[in-house]
PDB file of C-alpha atoms in Angstrom:
ATOM      1  CA  MET A   8      -3.466  -4.583 -28.517  1.00  0.00           C
ATOM      2  CA  VAL A   9      -5.402  -6.752 -30.955  1.00  0.00           C
ATOM      3  CA  ARG A  10      -6.393 -10.048 -29.352  1.00  0.00           C
ATOM      4  CA  ARG A  11      -6.383 -13.321 -31.165  1.00  0.00           C
ATOM      5  CA  SER A  12      -9.759 -14.879 -31.726  1.00  0.00           C
ATOM      6  CA  GLY A  13     -10.799 -18.012 -29.930  1.00  0.00           C
ATOM      7  CA  ARG A  14      -9.691 -19.439 -26.574  1.00  0.00           C
ATOM      8  CA  ARG A  15      -6.513 -21.023 -25.335  1.00  0.00           C
ATOM      9  CA  PRO A  16      -6.555 -24.807 -24.922  1.00  0.00           C
ATOM     10  CA  GLY A  17      -6.330 -26.211 -21.419  1.00  0.00           C
ATOM     11  CA  ASN A  18      -2.648 -26.977 -20.774  1.00  0.00           C
ATOM     12  CA  GLN A  19       0.333 -25.817 -18.716  1.00  0.00           C
ATOM     13  CA  ASP A  20       0.833 -22.781 -20.934  1.00  0.00           C
ATOM     14  CA  THR A  21      -2.761 -21.828 -20.220  1.00  0.00           C
ATOM     15  CA  LYS A  22      -2.164 -22.052 -16.478  1.00  0.00           C
ATOM     16  CA  GLN A  23       0.838 -19.748 -16.733  1.00  0.00           C
ATOM     17  CA  ALA A  24      -1.115 -17.362 -18.956  1.00  0.00           C
ATOM     18  CA  ILE A  25      -3.860 -17.202 -16.341  1.00  0.00           C
ATOM     19  CA  LEU A  26      -1.328 -16.442 -13.605  1.00  0.00           C
ATOM     20  CA  ALA A  27       0.269 -13.688 -15.680  1.00  0.00           C
ATOM     21  CA  ALA A  28      -3.129 -12.200 -16.471  1.00  0.00           C
ATOM     22  CA  ALA A  29      -4.218 -12.426 -12.846  1.00  0.00           C
ATOM     23  CA  ARG A  30      -1.131 -10.584 -11.615  1.00  0.00           C
ATOM     24  CA  THR A  31      -1.865  -7.784 -14.049  1.00  0.00           C
ATOM     25  CA  VAL A  32      -5.539  -7.525 -13.119  1.00  0.00           C
ATOM     26  CA  PHE A  33      -4.917  -7.752  -9.371  1.00  0.00           C
ATOM     27  CA  ALA A  34      -2.226  -5.073  -9.585  1.00  0.00           C
ATOM     28  CA  ASP A  35      -4.382  -2.783 -11.722  1.00  0.00           C
ATOM     29  CA  ARG A  36      -7.736  -3.213  -9.972  1.00  0.00           C
ATOM     30  CA  GLY A  37      -6.904  -4.552  -6.535  1.00  0.00           C
ATOM     31  CA  PHE A  38      -8.191  -7.799  -5.053  1.00  0.00           C
ATOM     32  CA  ASP A  39     -11.734  -6.598  -4.355  1.00  0.00           C
ATOM     33  CA  LYS A  40     -12.429  -5.190  -7.819  1.00  0.00           C
ATOM     34  CA  ALA A  41     -10.708  -7.961  -9.778  1.00  0.00           C
ATOM     35  CA  SER A  42     -12.996 -10.658 -11.152  1.00  0.00           C
ATOM     36  CA  ILE A  43     -12.532 -14.122 -12.569  1.00  0.00           C
ATOM     37  CA  ARG A  44     -14.200 -12.964 -15.779  1.00  0.00           C
ATOM     38  CA  ALA A  45     -11.805 -10.025 -16.164  1.00  0.00           C
ATOM     39  CA  ILE A  46      -8.820 -12.288 -15.566  1.00  0.00           C
ATOM     40  CA  ALA A  47     -10.124 -14.833 -18.067  1.00  0.00           C
ATOM     41  CA  THR A  48     -10.585 -12.097 -20.653  1.00  0.00           C
ATOM     42  CA  GLN A  49      -7.046 -10.859 -20.071  1.00  0.00           C
ATOM     43  CA  ALA A  50      -5.711 -14.417 -20.447  1.00  0.00           C
ATOM     44  CA  GLU A  51      -7.956 -15.175 -23.431  1.00  0.00           C
ATOM     45  CA  VAL A  52      -9.470 -18.241 -21.807  1.00  0.00           C
ATOM     46  CA  ASP A  53     -12.908 -19.349 -20.744  1.00  0.00           C
ATOM     47  CA  PRO A  54     -13.663 -18.434 -17.096  1.00  0.00           C
ATOM     48  CA  ALA A  55     -14.335 -22.118 -16.451  1.00  0.00           C
ATOM     49  CA  LEU A  56     -10.623 -22.808 -17.012  1.00  0.00           C
ATOM     50  CA  VAL A  57      -9.677 -20.309 -14.337  1.00  0.00           C
ATOM     51  CA  HIS A  58     -11.943 -22.116 -11.886  1.00  0.00           C
ATOM     52  CA  HIS A  59     -10.587 -25.467 -13.073  1.00  0.00           C
ATOM     53  CA  TYR A  60      -6.975 -24.594 -12.359  1.00  0.00           C
ATOM     54  CA  PHE A  61      -7.330 -22.389  -9.287  1.00  0.00           C
ATOM     55  CA  GLY A  62     -10.829 -22.738  -7.841  1.00  0.00           C
ATOM     56  CA  THR A  63     -11.652 -19.414  -6.217  1.00  0.00           C
ATOM     57  CA  LYS A  64     -10.394 -15.883  -6.773  1.00  0.00           C
ATOM     58  CA  GLU A  65      -8.719 -16.018  -3.376  1.00  0.00           C
ATOM     59  CA  LYS A  66      -6.783 -19.192  -4.249  1.00  0.00           C
ATOM     60  CA  LEU A  67      -5.746 -17.656  -7.556  1.00  0.00           C
ATOM     61  CA  PHE A  68      -4.471 -14.573  -5.742  1.00  0.00           C
ATOM     62  CA  LEU A  69      -2.406 -16.710  -3.361  1.00  0.00           C
ATOM     63  CA  ALA A  70      -0.977 -18.589  -6.357  1.00  0.00           C
ATOM     64  CA  CYS A  71       0.010 -15.246  -7.898  1.00  0.00           C
ATOM     65  CA  MET A  72       1.900 -14.281  -4.763  1.00  0.00           C
ATOM     66  CA  ASP A  73       3.704 -17.642  -4.632  1.00  0.00           C
ATOM     67  CA  LEU A  74       4.168 -17.300  -0.884  1.00  0.00           C
ATOM     68  CA  PRO A  75       4.631 -20.264   1.471  1.00  0.00           C
ATOM     69  CA  ILE A  76       1.693 -19.319   3.717  1.00  0.00           C
ATOM     70  CA  ASN A  77      -2.074 -19.369   3.630  1.00  0.00           C
ATOM     71  CA  PRO A  78      -3.410 -16.570   5.839  1.00  0.00           C
ATOM     72  CA  ALA A  79      -6.798 -18.281   6.078  1.00  0.00           C
ATOM     73  CA  GLU A  80      -5.082 -21.042   8.039  1.00  0.00           C
ATOM     74  CA  LEU A  81      -2.699 -18.897  10.096  1.00  0.00           C
ATOM     75  CA  ILE A  82      -4.630 -15.787  11.092  1.00  0.00           C
ATOM     76  CA  PRO A  83      -7.065 -17.673  13.374  1.00  0.00           C
ATOM     77  CA  GLN A  84      -4.021 -18.591  15.487  1.00  0.00           C
ATOM     78  CA  ALA A  85      -3.353 -14.910  16.106  1.00  0.00           C
ATOM     79  CA  ILE A  86      -6.982 -14.078  16.798  1.00  0.00           C
ATOM     80  CA  GLU A  87      -7.739 -16.956  19.148  1.00  0.00           C
ATOM     81  CA  GLY A  88      -7.111 -15.935  22.715  1.00  0.00           C
ATOM     82  CA  PRO A  89      -7.533 -12.820  24.869  1.00  0.00           C
ATOM     83  CA  ARG A  90      -8.481  -9.791  22.760  1.00  0.00           C
ATOM     84  CA  GLU A  91      -6.089  -7.552  24.690  1.00  0.00           C
ATOM     85  CA  SER A  92      -3.026  -9.508  23.535  1.00  0.00           C
ATOM     86  CA  ALA A  93      -3.988 -10.007  19.877  1.00  0.00           C
ATOM     87  CA  GLY A  94      -1.342  -7.495  18.779  1.00  0.00           C
ATOM     88  CA  GLU A  95       1.450  -9.549  20.285  1.00  0.00           C
ATOM     89  CA  ARG A  96       0.112 -12.743  18.753  1.00  0.00           C
ATOM     90  CA  LEU A  97      -0.127 -11.115  15.323  1.00  0.00           C
ATOM     91  CA  VAL A  98       3.463  -9.852  15.480  1.00  0.00           C
ATOM     92  CA  ARG A  99       4.634 -13.260  16.704  1.00  0.00           C
ATOM     93  CA  LEU A 100       2.857 -14.984  13.827  1.00  0.00           C
ATOM     94  CA  VAL A 101       4.372 -12.663  11.220  1.00  0.00           C
ATOM     95  CA  LEU A 102       7.874 -13.119  12.621  1.00  0.00           C
ATOM     96  CA  SER A 103       7.486 -16.903  12.838  1.00  0.00           C
ATOM     97  CA  VAL A 104       6.749 -17.019   9.113  1.00  0.00           C
ATOM     98  CA  TRP A 105       9.378 -14.521   7.976  1.00  0.00           C
ATOM     99  CA  ASP A 106      12.095 -16.009  10.199  1.00  0.00           C
ATOM    100  CA  SER A 107      11.399 -19.527   8.921  1.00  0.00           C
ATOM    101  CA  PRO A 108      13.232 -21.142   5.975  1.00  0.00           C
ATOM    102  CA  HIS A 109      10.193 -20.359   3.827  1.00  0.00           C
ATOM    103  CA  GLY A 110      10.407 -16.680   4.685  1.00  0.00           C
ATOM    104  CA  SER A 111      13.049 -16.037   2.030  1.00  0.00           C
ATOM    105  CA  VAL A 112      10.292 -15.939  -0.604  1.00  0.00           C
ATOM    106  CA  ALA A 113       8.436 -13.214   1.276  1.00  0.00           C
ATOM    107  CA  VAL A 114      11.651 -11.265   1.844  1.00  0.00           C
ATOM    108  CA  ALA A 115      12.505 -11.412  -1.862  1.00  0.00           C
ATOM    109  CA  MET A 116       9.068 -10.085  -2.742  1.00  0.00           C
ATOM    110  CA  LEU A 117       9.371  -7.328  -0.143  1.00  0.00           C
ATOM    111  CA  ARG A 118      12.691  -6.227  -1.633  1.00  0.00           C
ATOM    112  CA  SER A 119      11.137  -6.209  -5.080  1.00  0.00           C
ATOM    113  CA  ALA A 120       8.197  -4.187  -3.819  1.00  0.00           C
ATOM    114  CA  MET A 121      10.585  -1.486  -2.632  1.00  0.00           C
ATOM    115  CA  SER A 122      11.623  -0.718  -6.207  1.00  0.00           C
ATOM    116  CA  ASN A 123       8.821  -2.094  -8.386  1.00  0.00           C
ATOM    117  CA  GLU A 124       5.412  -0.405  -8.256  1.00  0.00           C
ATOM    118  CA  TRP A 125       3.646  -3.401  -9.804  1.00  0.00           C
ATOM    119  CA  THR A 126       5.013  -5.776  -7.169  1.00  0.00           C
ATOM    120  CA  ALA A 127       4.288  -3.221  -4.463  1.00  0.00           C
ATOM    121  CA  ARG A 128       0.619  -3.169  -5.467  1.00  0.00           C
ATOM    122  CA  LEU A 129       0.364  -6.948  -5.230  1.00  0.00           C
ATOM    123  CA  MET A 130       2.169  -6.987  -1.894  1.00  0.00           C
ATOM    124  CA  ARG A 131      -0.107  -4.270  -0.545  1.00  0.00           C
ATOM    125  CA  GLU A 132      -3.229  -6.147  -1.629  1.00  0.00           C
ATOM    126  CA  PHE A 133      -1.929  -9.336  -0.030  1.00  0.00           C
ATOM    127  CA  VAL A 134      -1.051  -7.726   3.295  1.00  0.00           C
ATOM    128  CA  VAL A 135      -4.266  -5.713   3.518  1.00  0.00           C
ATOM    129  CA  THR A 136      -6.879  -8.135   2.169  1.00  0.00           C
ATOM    130  CA  GLN A 137      -5.453 -11.491   3.184  1.00  0.00           C
ATOM    131  CA  ILE A 138      -3.743 -10.745   6.506  1.00  0.00           C
ATOM    132  CA  LEU A 139      -4.803  -7.529   8.187  1.00  0.00           C
ATOM    133  CA  ARG A 140      -8.427  -7.547   7.053  1.00  0.00           C
ATOM    134  CA  ARG A 141      -8.810 -11.085   8.395  1.00  0.00           C
ATOM    135  CA  ALA A 142      -7.302 -10.058  11.715  1.00  0.00           C
ATOM    136  CA  ILE A 143      -9.553  -7.020  12.003  1.00  0.00           C
ATOM    137  CA  ALA A 144     -12.677  -9.027  11.113  1.00  0.00           C
ATOM    138  CA  GLY A 145     -11.803 -11.738  13.607  1.00  0.00           C
ATOM    139  CA  LEU A 146     -11.658  -9.182  16.402  1.00  0.00           C
ATOM    140  CA  GLY A 147     -15.111  -7.822  15.603  1.00  0.00           C
ATOM    141  CA  ILE A 148     -13.918  -4.257  15.043  1.00  0.00           C
ATOM    142  CA  ASP A 149     -16.376  -1.573  13.910  1.00  0.00           C
ATOM    143  CA  ALA A 150     -16.585  -1.658  10.114  1.00  0.00           C
ATOM    144  CA  LYS A 151     -16.299   2.138   9.925  1.00  0.00           C
ATOM    145  CA  GLU A 152     -12.996   2.055  11.780  1.00  0.00           C
ATOM    146  CA  ALA A 153     -11.636  -1.070  10.108  1.00  0.00           C
ATOM    147  CA  PRO A 154      -9.932   0.585   7.075  1.00  0.00           C
ATOM    148  CA  MET A 155      -8.025   3.089   9.230  1.00  0.00           C
ATOM    149  CA  ARG A 156      -7.083   0.513  11.847  1.00  0.00           C
ATOM    150  CA  THR A 157      -5.917  -1.856   9.100  1.00  0.00           C
ATOM    151  CA  ALA A 158      -3.725   0.831   7.560  1.00  0.00           C
ATOM    152  CA  LEU A 159      -2.247   1.816  10.912  1.00  0.00           C
ATOM    153  CA  VAL A 160      -1.421  -1.794  11.774  1.00  0.00           C
ATOM    154  CA  ALA A 161       0.231  -2.054   8.357  1.00  0.00           C
ATOM    155  CA  THR A 162       2.593   0.793   9.267  1.00  0.00           C
ATOM    156  CA  GLN A 163       3.918  -1.295  12.132  1.00  0.00           C
ATOM    157  CA  ILE A 164       4.035  -4.678  10.414  1.00  0.00           C
ATOM    158  CA  ALA A 165       5.504  -3.393   7.145  1.00  0.00           C
ATOM    159  CA  GLY A 166       7.908  -1.062   8.933  1.00  0.00           C
ATOM    160  CA  MET A 167       9.190  -3.881  11.122  1.00  0.00           C
ATOM    161  CA  ALA A 168       9.634  -6.147   8.104  1.00  0.00           C
ATOM    162  CA  VAL A 169      11.564  -3.548   6.119  1.00  0.00           C
ATOM    163  CA  VAL A 170      13.849  -2.661   9.026  1.00  0.00           C
ATOM    164  CA  ARG A 171      14.516  -6.277  10.010  1.00  0.00           C
ATOM    165  CA  TYR A 172      14.764  -8.038   6.660  1.00  0.00           C
ATOM    166  CA  VAL A 173      15.585  -5.435   3.996  1.00  0.00           C
ATOM    167  CA  LEU A 174      17.520  -2.599   5.630  1.00  0.00           C
ATOM    168  CA  LYS A 175      18.760  -4.939   8.395  1.00  0.00           C
ATOM    169  CA  VAL A 176      19.064  -2.170  10.947  1.00  0.00           C
ATOM    170  CA  GLU A 177      20.575  -3.387  14.214  1.00  0.00           C
ATOM    171  CA  PRO A 178      19.662  -4.348  16.822  1.00  0.00           C
ATOM    172  CA  VAL A 179      16.254  -5.093  15.257  1.00  0.00           C
ATOM    173  CA  ALA A 180      17.790  -7.211  12.484  1.00  0.00           C
ATOM    174  CA  SER A 181      19.222  -9.785  14.877  1.00  0.00           C
ATOM    175  CA  ALA A 182      16.932  -9.336  17.871  1.00  0.00           C
ATOM    176  CA  PRO A 183      15.154 -12.435  19.183  1.00  0.00           C
ATOM    177  CA  ALA A 184      11.608 -12.573  17.893  1.00  0.00           C
ATOM    178  CA  GLU A 185      10.123 -12.349  21.375  1.00  0.00           C
ATOM    179  CA  HIS A 186      11.941  -9.062  21.983  1.00  0.00           C
ATOM    180  CA  LEU A 187      10.198  -7.580  18.957  1.00  0.00           C
ATOM    181  CA  VAL A 188       6.890  -9.087  20.021  1.00  0.00           C
ATOM    182  CA  ALA A 189       7.249  -7.285  23.356  1.00  0.00           C
ATOM    183  CA  ALA A 190       8.294  -4.011  21.697  1.00  0.00           C
ATOM    184  CA  VAL A 191       6.012  -3.846  18.660  1.00  0.00           C
ATOM    185  CA  GLY A 192       3.039  -5.863  19.901  1.00  0.00           C
ATOM    186  CA  PRO A 193       1.605  -3.132  22.162  1.00  0.00           C
ATOM    187  CA  SER A 194       1.656  -0.595  19.297  1.00  0.00           C
ATOM    188  CA  VAL A 195      -0.174  -3.029  17.037  1.00  0.00           C
ATOM    189  CA  GLN A 196      -2.631  -3.708  19.849  1.00  0.00           C
ATOM    190  CA  ARG A 197      -3.359  -0.005  20.230  1.00  0.00           C
ATOM    191  CA  TYR A 198      -4.116   0.299  16.537  1.00  0.00           C
ATOM    192  CA  LEU A 199      -6.293  -2.803  16.668  1.00  0.00           C
ATOM    193  CA  THR A 200      -8.451  -2.075  19.691  1.00  0.00           C
ATOM    194  CA  GLY A 201      -7.296   1.129  21.395  1.00  0.00           C
ATOM    195  CA  ASP A 202      -8.835   4.572  21.148  1.00  0.00           C
ATOM    196  CA  LEU A 203      -7.984   6.423  17.947  1.00  0.00           C
ATOM    197  CA  PRO A 204      -7.215  10.156  17.921  1.00  0.00           C
ATOM    198  CA  ASP A 205     -10.305  12.283  17.309  1.00  0.00           C
ATOM    199  CA  VAL A 206      -8.900  13.440  13.961  1.00  0.00           C
ATOM    200  CA  PHE A 207      -9.509   9.972  12.548  1.00  0.00           C
ATOM    201  CA  ALA A 208     -13.239  10.155  13.293  1.00  0.00           C
ATOM    202  CA  THR A 209     -13.822  12.256  10.167  1.00  0.00           C
ATOM    203  CA  TRP A 210     -10.776  11.183   8.189  1.00  0.00           C
ATOM    204  CA  PRO A 211     -12.661   9.356   5.368  1.00  0.00           C
ATOM    205  CA  ASP A 212     -14.648  12.533   4.685  1.00  0.00           C
ATOM    206  CA  GLU A 213     -11.599  14.751   4.322  1.00  0.00           C
ATOM    207  CA  PRO A 214      -9.874  15.441   0.990  1.00  0.00           C
ATOM    208  CA  GLY A 215      -7.588  12.545   0.083  1.00  0.00           C
ATOM    209  CA  GLY A 216      -8.834  10.510   3.025  1.00  0.00           C
ATOM    210  CA  GLY A 217     -10.857   7.965   1.060  1.00  0.00           C
TER     211      GLY A 217
END
C-alpha cells in the first residue's frame, strides 16, 4: 500500500486512526514487540501524538481493548494476602468483573475471539500480559517457570469463562461465584505455586515448546 506523504493533523479522526493502527500492530506483533513508533508509522502520525492521546503503550493497549477494567488496579487485590490462597482470589476477581454489569463488554469480546483470529490475538495478549503476567510477577514466581505457569493458569481462567459465559453449560453457567471459586481456585493455585510435572522442566527446549 502506498502511504500518503506528511502526517495527520491532531484531531478526533487522528485518535481513531491511532487506535485502528494500534489494534493491527498489537495483533500482528503482540504487546511486547509492538512499539509506539511502529504504531505511529502505521497510523501515519508523529509518535508524539500517540503519547499525547494515550500516554504509554500500556494505556493505548487498554484503550484498544475497550474493556471496563484496569488490571494494574485490580490484580494487586488478588495478590495481596496469603500466597496459598492466591488462586481463589484470582478466580474471585475474574468472576466479580465478568458477572458485573460491565462484564458484557468482555463477554462480547470473548465471543468474537472464538471466531475471529484477529480479536483472539488481542484477547490473548490482554489476558497474558495484563492479567496473568501481573499475577505471576506479584507472587515472585521463578522467571523460568513463569511462561508455563501463566499458560496453564490461562487454561483454567479462559476455560471457565467460555463454559460460563459463551457456551453457558449448566450448572457452571448459573452457579454462584463462590462455588466456582471453591472448585476452580485450587487448580489455579496448583498452576501458580504447586509442583509442575517433570516434563515441563525441559519443555521450552523441546520442538514447538518455545
